[in-house]
Coordinates of C-alpha atoms in Angstrom, one line a residue:
X23 CA -2.2 14.1 37.2
X24 CA 0.8 13.8 39.9
X25 CA 4.1 13.3 39.7
X26 CA 5.9 9.8 38.7
X27 CA 1.7 8.0 38.4
X28 CA 2.3 5.0 36.4
X29 CA -0.1 3.2 33.8
X30 CA -1.5 0.8 36.5
X31 CA -3.0 3.3 39.0
X32 CA -4.9 4.7 35.5
X33 CA -6.4 1.4 35.0
X34 CA -9.7 2.7 36.4
X35 CA -9.4 5.7 34.0
X36 CA -9.2 2.8 31.2
X37 CA -12.0 1.2 32.7
X38 CA -14.3 4.3 32.8
X39 CA -13.4 5.1 29.3
X40 CA -15.1 1.8 27.9
X41 CA -18.5 3.3 26.1
X42 CA -21.6 1.9 25.4
X43 CA -23.2 2.0 22.1
X44 CA -26.3 -0.2 23.0
X45 CA -28.7 0.3 25.4
X46 CA -26.9 1.7 28.9
X47 CA -29.9 -1.2 30.9
X48 CA -27.7 -4.2 29.8
X49 CA -26.0 -6.2 32.3
X50 CA -22.4 -6.8 32.2
X51 CA -22.9 -10.2 30.8
X52 CA -25.2 -9.8 28.3
X53 CA -23.5 -7.0 26.7
X54 CA -20.1 -8.6 27.3
X55 CA -22.4 -11.6 24.9
X56 CA -23.6 -9.4 22.2
X57 CA -20.3 -8.0 22.0
X58 CA -18.3 -11.1 21.2
X59 CA -21.9 -12.5 18.8
X60 CA -21.2 -9.2 16.7
X61 CA -17.6 -10.2 16.7
X62 CA -18.3 -13.5 15.3
X63 CA -21.1 -12.4 13.2
X64 CA -18.7 -10.0 11.7
X65 CA -15.8 -12.3 11.1
X66 CA -18.4 -14.9 9.5
X67 CA -20.3 -11.7 6.9
X68 CA -16.0 -10.4 6.2
X69 CA -15.2 -13.6 5.0
X70 CA -18.9 -15.1 3.5
X71 CA -17.7 -13.9 -0.5
X72 CA -14.9 -16.1 -0.2
X73 CA -17.8 -19.4 -1.0
X74 CA -19.0 -17.7 -4.0
X75 CA -15.6 -18.1 -6.2
X76 CA -12.8 -20.2 -5.9
X77 CA -10.5 -17.2 -7.5
X78 CA -11.6 -14.3 -6.1
X79 CA -10.8 -10.8 -8.1
X80 CA -7.6 -9.6 -6.2
X81 CA -5.8 -8.3 -9.0
X82 CA -2.6 -9.8 -7.9
X83 CA -3.7 -12.7 -6.3
X84 CA -3.8 -15.2 -9.3
X85 CA -0.2 -14.5 -9.9
X86 CA 0.7 -15.1 -5.6
X87 CA -1.0 -18.0 -5.8
X88 CA 0.7 -19.8 -9.1
X89 CA 3.4 -19.0 -7.3
X90 CA 2.6 -20.6 -4.0
X91 CA 1.9 -23.8 -6.4
X92 CA 5.3 -23.8 -8.0
X93 CA 7.0 -23.4 -4.8
X94 CA 4.6 -26.4 -3.2
X95 CA 5.4 -28.3 -6.3
X96 CA 9.5 -28.4 -6.6
X97 CA 11.6 -30.4 -7.3
X98 CA 8.8 -33.0 -7.8
X99 CA 7.2 -31.4 -11.0
X100 CA 9.4 -31.8 -14.4
X101 CA 8.0 -29.7 -16.2
X102 CA 7.9 -26.7 -13.5
X103 CA 11.0 -27.2 -12.6
X104 CA 11.8 -26.3 -16.5
X105 CA 10.4 -23.2 -15.9
X106 CA 11.1 -22.2 -12.5
X107 CA 13.5 -22.6 -8.9
X108 CA 13.6 -21.7 -6.0
X109 CA 15.5 -18.5 -4.7
X110 CA 14.7 -18.1 -1.1
X111 CA 17.0 -15.0 0.7
X112 CA 16.1 -12.7 3.3
X113 CA 12.8 -11.2 2.1
X114 CA 11.1 -8.4 3.9
X115 CA 8.2 -10.2 2.1
X116 CA 7.5 -14.1 2.9
X117 CA 3.9 -14.4 4.5
X118 CA 2.6 -16.4 1.5
X119 CA 5.5 -17.7 0.6
X120 CA 6.2 -19.5 3.8
X121 CA 2.7 -20.4 5.0
X122 CA 1.4 -21.5 1.8
X123 CA 3.2 -23.9 0.1
X124 CA 3.0 -26.6 2.9
X125 CA -0.9 -25.4 2.7
X126 CA -1.3 -26.6 -0.4
X127 CA 0.3 -30.2 0.7
X128 CA -2.9 -30.6 2.9
X129 CA -5.8 -29.3 1.0
X130 CA -6.5 -28.1 -2.1
X131 CA -4.8 -24.7 -4.0
X132 CA -7.7 -22.8 -4.4
X133 CA -9.0 -23.3 -0.8
X134 CA -5.7 -22.6 0.6
X135 CA -5.3 -19.7 -1.2
X136 CA -8.5 -18.5 0.2
X137 CA -8.0 -19.7 3.8
X138 CA -5.3 -17.0 2.9
X139 CA -7.4 -14.2 2.2
X140 CA -9.2 -15.2 4.8
X141 CA -6.6 -14.9 7.6
X142 CA -5.3 -11.8 5.4
X143 CA -8.8 -9.6 6.0
X144 CA -9.5 -10.8 9.2
X145 CA -6.1 -10.2 11.4
X146 CA -6.5 -6.4 10.6
X147 CA -9.8 -6.1 11.7
X148 CA -8.8 -8.7 14.9
X149 CA -5.6 -6.3 15.2
X150 CA -7.9 -3.2 15.9
X151 CA -10.6 -4.6 18.0
X152 CA -7.7 -5.9 20.9
X153 CA -6.0 -2.4 19.9
X154 CA -8.5 -0.6 21.1
X155 CA -9.2 -2.9 23.8
X156 CA -6.0 -2.1 25.6
X157 CA -6.9 1.5 25.2
X158 CA -10.1 0.6 27.0
X159 CA -12.5 0.9 22.9
X160 CA -15.3 -1.7 22.9
X161 CA -17.8 -1.5 20.0
X162 CA -16.8 1.3 17.4
X163 CA -13.7 -0.4 17.0
X164 CA -16.2 -3.3 15.3
X165 CA -16.4 -0.2 12.3
X166 CA -13.5 -1.8 11.4
X167 CA -15.5 -4.1 9.5
X168 CA -16.2 -0.8 6.7
X169 CA -11.7 -1.0 6.1
X170 CA -11.7 -4.7 5.9
X171 CA -11.9 -4.8 2.1
X172 CA -10.0 -1.9 1.8
X173 CA -8.0 -1.0 -1.8
X174 CA -4.6 -2.5 -1.4
X175 CA -6.2 -5.7 0.0
X176 CA -8.8 -6.2 -3.4
X177 CA -5.3 -5.2 -5.0
X178 CA -4.1 -8.7 -4.0
X179 CA -1.5 -7.0 -1.3
X180 CA -1.9 -10.2 1.1
X181 CA 1.2 -10.3 3.2
X182 CA 0.6 -6.2 3.7
X183 CA -2.6 -6.8 5.1
X184 CA -1.0 -10.0 7.0
X185 CA 2.0 -7.9 8.8
X186 CA -1.0 -5.1 9.4
X187 CA -3.4 -7.3 11.6
X188 CA -0.1 -8.5 13.3
X189 CA 1.4 -5.2 14.1
X190 CA -2.0 -3.9 15.5
X191 CA -1.8 -7.3 17.8
X192 CA 1.3 -6.9 18.8
X193 CA 1.8 -2.9 19.4
X194 CA -1.9 -3.9 21.8
X195 CA -0.1 -6.3 24.1
X196 CA 2.5 -3.7 24.2
X197 CA 0.0 -1.8 25.3
X198 CA -1.2 -3.8 28.0
X199 CA 2.3 -5.1 29.2
X200 CA 4.4 -1.7 29.6
X201 CA 4.1 -0.4 31.9
X202 CA 2.9 -3.3 34.1
X203 CA 4.5 -6.2 32.9
X204 CA 7.9 -4.9 30.8
X205 CA 10.2 -7.9 30.5
X206 CA 6.6 -9.6 29.2
X207 CA 6.6 -6.7 27.1
X208 CA 9.5 -6.3 25.3
X209 CA 10.1 -10.1 25.1
X210 CA 7.4 -10.3 23.2
X211 CA 8.4 -7.2 21.2
X212 CA 11.0 -9.1 20.5
X213 CA 10.1 -12.1 19.6
X214 CA 7.6 -10.7 17.2
X215 CA 9.6 -8.0 15.1
X216 CA 11.8 -10.7 13.0
X217 CA 8.4 -12.2 12.3
X218 CA 6.9 -9.1 11.3
X219 CA 9.8 -8.4 8.9
X220 CA 9.5 -11.7 7.5
X221 CA 5.7 -11.1 7.0
X222 CA 5.9 -7.5 4.7
X223 CA 8.6 -4.7 5.6
X224 CA 5.9 -2.3 6.0
X225 CA 3.6 -4.4 8.9
X226 CA 7.6 -3.8 10.4
X227 CA 7.4 -0.1 9.8
X228 CA 4.2 0.0 11.1
X229 CA 4.5 -1.8 14.7
X230 CA 7.5 0.2 15.2
X231 CA 5.5 3.8 14.9
X232 CA 3.0 2.1 17.1
X233 CA 5.4 1.8 20.2
X234 CA 7.4 3.9 19.2
X235 CA 4.8 6.8 19.1
X236 CA 3.1 5.1 22.5
X237 CA 6.8 5.4 24.0
X238 CA 7.4 8.5 23.0
X239 CA 3.9 10.1 24.3
X240 CA 5.2 8.4 27.9
X241 CA 8.6 10.2 28.1
X242 CA 6.7 13.6 27.0
X243 CA 4.1 13.1 29.6
X244 CA 6.5 12.7 32.2
X245 CA 8.3 15.4 31.1
X246 CA 5.3 17.3 32.5
X247 CA 4.9 15.1 35.6
X248 CA 8.1 15.5 36.1
X249 CA 8.6 20.1 36.1
X250 CA 8.1 22.4 38.4
X251 CA 5.0 21.2 40.3
X252 CA 7.4 17.8 40.5
X253 CA 10.8 18.3 41.3
X254 CA 11.3 21.6 42.5
X255 CA 8.1 21.0 44.8
X256 CA 10.9 18.2 46.3
X257 CA 13.8 20.1 46.5
X258 CA 12.1 23.2 48.4
X259 CA 10.7 20.5 51.2
X260 CA 14.5 20.0 51.7
X261 CA 17.0 22.7 51.4
X262 CA 16.6 26.9 51.1
X263 CA 15.2 28.5 48.2
X264 CA 17.9 29.8 46.8
X265 CA 19.0 31.4 43.7
X266 CA 20.6 28.2 42.8
X267 CA 17.3 26.4 44.2
X268 CA 15.4 26.8 40.5
X269 CA 18.6 25.7 38.3
X270 CA 19.2 22.5 40.2
X271 CA 15.7 21.6 39.6
X272 CA 16.0 22.9 36.3
X273 CA 19.2 19.9 36.3
X274 CA 17.2 17.4 37.8
X275 CA 14.4 17.5 35.7
X276 CA 15.8 17.4 32.7
X277 CA 17.9 14.2 34.4
X278 CA 14.9 12.8 35.2
X279 CA 14.1 13.2 31.5
X280 CA 16.9 11.9 30.2
X281 CA 16.4 8.6 32.0
X282 CA 12.9 8.3 30.9
X283 CA 14.5 8.9 27.9
X284 CA 16.8 5.8 27.9
X285 CA 14.5 3.6 29.7
X286 CA 12.1 3.5 27.3
X287 CA 14.5 3.9 23.8
X288 CA 16.5 1.7 24.9
X289 CA 14.1 -1.6 24.5
X290 CA 13.4 -0.7 21.4
X291 CA 16.4 -0.5 20.1
X292 CA 17.5 -4.4 20.9
X293 CA 13.2 -5.2 19.7
X294 CA 14.7 -3.3 16.0
X295 CA 18.1 -4.6 15.8
X296 CA 17.7 -8.1 15.0
X297 CA 15.2 -6.7 12.0
X298 CA 17.6 -4.1 11.3
X299 CA 20.5 -6.3 10.3
X300 CA 18.2 -8.8 8.4
X301 CA 16.8 -5.9 6.4
X302 CA 20.8 -4.8 5.7
X303 CA 21.4 -8.4 4.4
X304 CA 18.5 -8.0 2.1
X305 CA 18.7 -7.7 -1.3
X306 CA 15.8 -5.0 -0.9
X307 CA 18.5 -2.8 0.7
X308 CA 21.0 -2.9 -2.5
X309 CA 18.1 -1.9 -4.8
X310 CA 17.9 2.3 -5.8
X311 CA 15.6 3.8 -8.4
X312 CA 14.2 7.4 -8.6
X313 CA 11.3 7.7 -5.9
X314 CA 7.6 8.4 -7.9
X315 CA 5.4 11.1 -5.8
X316 CA 2.1 12.2 -6.6
X317 CA 0.5 15.7 -6.9
X318 CA -0.8 17.4 -3.0
X319 CA -4.2 16.7 -4.4
X320 CA -3.8 12.9 -5.2
X321 CA -2.0 12.3 -2.2
X322 CA -4.6 13.4 0.0
X323 CA -7.9 11.6 -2.0
X324 CA -5.5 8.5 -1.0
X325 CA -6.9 8.7 2.7
X326 CA -10.4 8.0 1.4
X327 CA -9.4 6.3 -2.2
X328 CA -9.0 3.2 0.3
X329 CA -12.6 2.4 0.9
X330 CA -12.3 1.8 -3.1
X331 CA -14.9 -1.1 -4.2
X332 CA -16.9 -1.7 -6.4
X333 CA -19.2 1.3 -6.5
X334 CA -17.8 4.7 -6.5
X335 CA -20.6 6.4 -4.3
X336 CA -20.8 4.3 -1.8
X337 CA -17.5 4.0 -1.2
X338 CA -17.6 7.6 -0.4
X339 CA -20.2 7.2 1.7
X340 CA -18.2 5.1 3.9
X341 CA -15.4 7.1 3.4
X342 CA -17.2 9.8 5.0
X343 CA -18.3 8.3 7.6
X344 CA -15.7 6.4 8.6
X345 CA -13.4 9.6 8.9
X346 CA -15.9 12.5 9.5
X347 CA -17.4 10.9 12.2
X348 CA -14.4 10.5 14.3
X349 CA -13.0 14.0 13.3
X350 CA -16.6 15.7 14.4
X351 CA -16.8 13.8 17.8
X352 CA -13.1 15.3 18.3
X353 CA -13.9 18.6 17.5
X354 CA -16.7 18.4 19.9
X355 CA -15.5 16.7 22.3
X356 CA -17.6 14.0 22.2
X357 CA -14.5 11.2 21.3
X358 CA -11.0 11.3 21.7
X359 CA -8.0 9.5 20.3
X360 CA -5.3 9.0 23.7
X361 CA -2.2 10.6 23.7
X362 CA -0.6 6.4 22.9
X363 CA -2.9 6.4 20.1
X364 CA -2.4 9.7 18.7
X365 CA 1.2 10.4 18.5
X366 CA 2.4 6.8 16.2
X367 CA -1.3 8.2 14.3
X368 CA 0.2 11.5 14.1
X369 CA 3.5 10.0 13.2
X370 CA 1.5 7.9 10.7
X371 CA 0.5 11.1 9.0
X372 CA 3.9 12.8 8.5
X373 CA 5.2 9.5 7.2
X374 CA 2.6 8.9 4.9
X375 CA 2.5 13.1 3.2
X376 CA 6.3 12.8 2.9
X377 CA 6.3 9.1 1.4
X378 CA 6.3 8.0 -1.8
X379 CA 4.0 6.8 -3.9
X380 CA 6.6 4.2 -5.8
X381 CA 10.2 2.9 -4.4
X382 CA 12.7 0.3 -5.0
X383 CA 10.5 -1.7 -7.5
X384 CA 7.3 -1.4 -4.9
X385 CA 4.1 0.9 -5.9
X386 CA 1.4 2.2 -3.7
X387 CA 3.7 2.9 -0.5
X388 CA 1.7 6.3 0.5
X389 CA -1.2 4.6 -0.2
X390 CA -0.6 1.3 2.5
X391 CA 0.0 4.2 5.2
X392 CA -3.3 5.8 4.5
X393 CA -4.5 2.3 4.7
X394 CA -2.9 2.7 8.5
X395 CA -4.0 5.5 9.2
X396 CA -7.7 4.6 8.0
X397 CA -7.5 1.0 10.4
X398 CA -6.5 3.6 13.4
X399 CA -9.7 5.8 13.0
X400 CA -11.6 3.0 14.9
X401 CA -8.1 1.3 16.6
X402 CA -7.5 4.2 18.2
X403 CA -10.5 6.2 19.0
X404 CA -12.6 6.5 22.0
X405 CA -16.4 7.5 21.6
X406 CA -17.5 9.5 24.9
X407 CA -20.4 11.0 25.9
X408 CA -22.6 9.9 22.9
X409 CA -26.1 11.0 23.5
X410 CA -28.6 7.9 22.4
X411 CA -29.0 9.9 18.8
X412 CA -25.9 9.6 18.2
X413 CA -25.3 6.2 19.4
X414 CA -28.2 5.1 17.3
X415 CA -26.9 7.5 13.8
X416 CA -23.9 5.4 14.4
X417 CA -25.0 1.8 14.9
X418 CA -27.4 2.3 12.2
X419 CA -24.5 4.1 9.6
X420 CA -21.7 1.3 10.2
X421 CA -24.2 -1.4 9.9
X422 CA -26.4 -0.3 6.8
X423 CA -23.0 0.8 5.2
X424 CA -20.6 -2.7 6.1
X425 CA -24.3 -5.1 4.8
X426 CA -24.5 -2.6 1.3
X427 CA -20.4 -3.0 0.7
X428 CA -20.5 -6.8 1.4
X429 CA -23.4 -6.9 -0.3
X430 CA -22.1 -5.3 -3.7
X431 CA -18.3 -7.2 -3.2
X432 CA -20.1 -10.4 -2.9
X433 CA -22.4 -9.8 -6.5
X434 CA -18.9 -8.6 -8.2
X435 CA -17.5 -11.9 -7.4
X436 CA -20.3 -14.2 -7.8
X437 CA -20.8 -12.7 -11.5
X438 CA -16.4 -12.4 -12.1
X439 CA -17.1 -16.6 -11.5
X440 CA -18.4 -16.4 -15.0
X441 CA -15.0 -15.4 -16.7
X442 CA -12.9 -18.2 -13.9
X443 CA -15.3 -21.1 -15.6
X444 CA -14.4 -19.2 -19.0
X445 CA -10.6 -19.1 -19.1
X446 CA -10.6 -22.9 -17.8
X447 CA -13.1 -23.8 -20.3
X448 CA -10.7 -22.3 -23.7
X449 CA -7.5 -23.6 -22.1
X450 CA -8.5 -27.1 -21.9
X451 CA -5.8 -27.9 -25.1
X452 CA -3.2 -26.6 -23.7
X453 CA -1.2 -29.5 -21.5
X454 CA 2.0 -29.4 -19.4
X455 CA 5.0 -27.8 -20.6
X456 CA 3.7 -25.5 -23.2
X457 CA 3.8 -21.8 -23.2
X458 CA 1.0 -19.5 -23.2
X459 CA 0.9 -15.9 -24.4
X460 CA -1.1 -13.8 -22.4
X461 CA -3.3 -11.1 -24.1
X462 CA -5.9 -8.4 -22.4
X463 CA -8.4 -6.4 -24.3
X464 CA -7.2 -2.5 -24.0
X465 CA -7.9 -0.1 -21.7
X466 CA -10.5 1.1 -23.9
X467 CA -12.3 -1.7 -24.6
X468 CA -12.4 -3.0 -21.2
X469 CA -13.8 0.2 -19.9
X470 CA -16.8 -1.5 -19.0
X471 CA -17.9 -2.9 -15.9
X472 CA -19.8 -5.7 -16.2
X473 CA -18.9 -8.9 -13.5
X474 CA -16.8 -6.2 -11.6
X475 CA -13.9 -6.3 -13.8
X476 CA -13.0 -3.0 -12.4
X477 CA -12.8 -1.1 -9.1
X478 CA -14.2 1.7 -8.2
X479 CA -11.2 3.7 -8.9
X480 CA -10.4 1.8 -12.6
X481 CA -8.2 -0.8 -11.4
X482 CA -8.9 -3.5 -13.7
X483 CA -9.4 -7.2 -11.4
X484 CA -8.6 -9.3 -14.2
X485 CA -5.0 -8.5 -15.6
X486 CA -3.3 -11.9 -14.0
X487 CA -5.6 -14.3 -14.6
X488 CA -3.6 -16.3 -17.3
X489 CA -2.0 -17.2 -14.4
X490 CA -4.7 -19.8 -14.8
X491 CA -3.0 -21.7 -17.5
X492 CA 0.4 -22.6 -14.9
X493 CA -2.0 -23.7 -12.2
X494 CA -4.7 -25.3 -14.2
X495 CA -2.5 -26.6 -17.0
X496 CA 1.1 -26.9 -16.1
X497 CA 2.1 -24.8 -18.8
X498 CA 4.1 -21.2 -18.8
X499 CA 3.1 -18.0 -18.8
X500 CA 5.4 -14.4 -19.0
X501 CA 4.0 -12.2 -16.1
X502 CA 4.8 -14.4 -13.2
X503 CA 6.1 -12.5 -10.3
X504 CA 9.8 -13.1 -9.8
X505 CA 11.9 -10.8 -8.6
X506 CA 14.3 -12.1 -6.3
X507 CA 14.0 -9.2 -4.4
X508 CA 10.6 -9.9 -3.2
X509 CA 9.8 -13.7 -4.2
X510 CA 11.5 -16.7 -3.6
X511 CA 11.3 -17.8 -7.0
X512 CA 13.2 -17.0 -10.0
X513 CA 12.2 -17.6 -14.2
X514 CA 15.1 -20.3 -15.5
X515 CA 16.3 -19.3 -19.7
X516 CA 15.4 -19.2 -21.8
X517 CA 11.9 -18.3 -20.5
X518 CA 13.4 -15.5 -18.8
X519 CA 14.4 -14.3 -21.9
X520 CA 11.3 -14.4 -23.4
X521 CA 9.4 -12.8 -20.8
X522 CA 11.6 -10.1 -20.7
X523 CA 11.3 -9.5 -24.7
X524 CA 7.4 -9.7 -24.1
X525 CA 7.9 -7.0 -21.7
X526 CA 4.0 -5.3 -19.5
X527 CA 1.2 -7.1 -20.4
X528 CA 0.1 -6.7 -23.9
X529 CA -3.5 -5.7 -25.1
X530 CA -4.4 -7.0 -28.8
X531 CA -3.6 -4.3 -30.7
X532 CA 0.2 -4.7 -29.7
X533 CA -0.2 -8.8 -30.2
X534 CA -1.4 -8.6 -33.4
X535 CA 2.2 -7.4 -34.2
X536 CA 4.3 -9.0 -31.5
X537 CA 7.2 -11.5 -32.2
X538 CA 5.5 -14.7 -30.2
X539 CA 7.8 -16.9 -31.2
X540 CA 8.6 -20.0 -28.2
X541 CA 5.2 -19.9 -27.2
X542 CA 2.5 -22.4 -28.7
X543 CA -1.0 -21.0 -27.8
X544 CA -1.7 -17.1 -27.3
X545 CA -4.7 -16.5 -24.8
X546 CA -6.9 -13.6 -25.0
X547 CA -9.1 -12.6 -21.7
X548 CA -11.5 -9.9 -22.2
X549 CA -12.7 -11.2 -25.3
X550 CA -16.0 -10.5 -25.5
X551 CA -14.6 -6.7 -25.8
X552 CA -11.8 -7.5 -27.8
X553 CA -11.6 -7.1 -32.0
X554 CA -10.3 -11.3 -32.8
X555 CA -6.8 -11.5 -33.4
X556 CA -5.2 -11.8 -37.3
X557 CA -6.2 -15.1 -38.3
X558 CA -3.2 -15.2 -40.8
X559 CA -0.5 -16.0 -37.3
X560 CA -3.0 -17.2 -35.4
X561 CA -6.0 -20.1 -35.7
X562 CA -9.3 -19.4 -32.8
X563 CA -9.2 -22.5 -31.4
X564 CA -11.3 -21.7 -28.5
X565 CA -14.2 -19.1 -27.9
X566 CA -16.2 -18.7 -24.2
X567 CA -17.1 -15.5 -23.7
X568 CA -14.3 -13.3 -21.6
X569 CA -11.7 -15.7 -22.6
X570 CA -10.3 -17.4 -26.5
X571 CA -7.4 -19.4 -26.9
X572 CA -5.3 -19.3 -30.6
X573 CA -3.0 -21.6 -32.0
X574 CA 0.1 -19.5 -33.1
X575 CA 1.2 -20.5 -36.8
X576 CA 3.2 -17.8 -37.9
X577 CA 5.3 -16.5 -34.9
X578 CA 7.4 -13.4 -36.7
X579 CA 5.1 -10.7 -37.4

């Protein structure tokens, strides 16, 4: 490579890097139409499960939806005003809270929620495609559909998913414009960084790693370009060779490297100055607490656990293909990760290995980094020189695995709707302004995975379904997310004291001896797997499959 060769000079190399996973005989226009049709079909299939249930079983989602419903209703709803008050501040976790309430004033609450889920699942896929396109990729990044419904999204981390997708889109713009239109690249990044901070802090971290890693690669590349073959040659052409000429060449090379490092680091400092200032003013920056780390084996398994869905062997096969194909292709020189993507992936891997599982009241921190890495397997990888058999195998494996995963997910969600209907039936006696104590079947009792009530990693999907009491009956329940460092809402007294008294979600055995004073009803979820609650304190009003509602006749045990 010649010294000083710019990214613009390598645009032809990028074009040559595009790789066809379909028949080479297709014209460019026909292939382009087929690619756009494939992308549209991918998006349609990814969002199709949202049509089979109005409350998708993303674990935290019912809780988030209830908060958005409250924020959309305040201050005009007198019953909800008794329970909650808005508490807006600088919070790096507000994507849903800013978009959801205005949307709910236009469309029904459940339609608004599913639209936000659709955005959450599509943005990372579209961002992966855009990022890969900036590198010269085309067909392989469509495989990101395999990781679209990843474990973090199924846990209900919608703000994180939105931030991840936006980070990839902004990084794609950076790669396209950084060398040819630097002012545009910096302006877009500077405008996007505060948006990412507002959506989710981990989205901002991902963006910083993507463009910071790309800039680091360019600096390292310039070091190679300005080595002895560049600077020394220029010096020797204008001055006699002497003992000190090598030292002068080395000094000039270091100066060139320093200038390049400054040229690339100063824009990054400007881009992230405002988010850094916002973080300093946020409540999150003041939080402490000990970090919790997973054992090394459990941490590494998270790279495959990202693909957790509802069928463990299918998830394992998906992880094997998604991780194995790029790794094997790199080892056999059938593909590569370009430097501007490889360096960020290396930084992500280091951060993943060093990151805690939980810190500052946030869990699955290292899991989120694993999600980023798995998306980069599709966004940052460029196949090359694949023989026809390998192309057919890769395409068939991706399509079959994707179709099977979506079929399993859709079936689980369709069955889950029966549980939602059961809860709605038993909640009918509840009136606005009342308080509902929510109980769930215990872990042993809920071991049955009927209706997709648990993911393949054991995570239970229905632990926040008690939020339906708030959304549909405008009644209070004690488990609403109201951490003011993460949510723009707080619970009023005396309900806050009641929630603190309840603590974590109790099971049936704990509820039998719990102090339920201040509550009007007890809602038992997983009722078809749990024993009945004690009749001397709780009168059964309604029972319907998954749910049962009890009136409290004696609040003290």
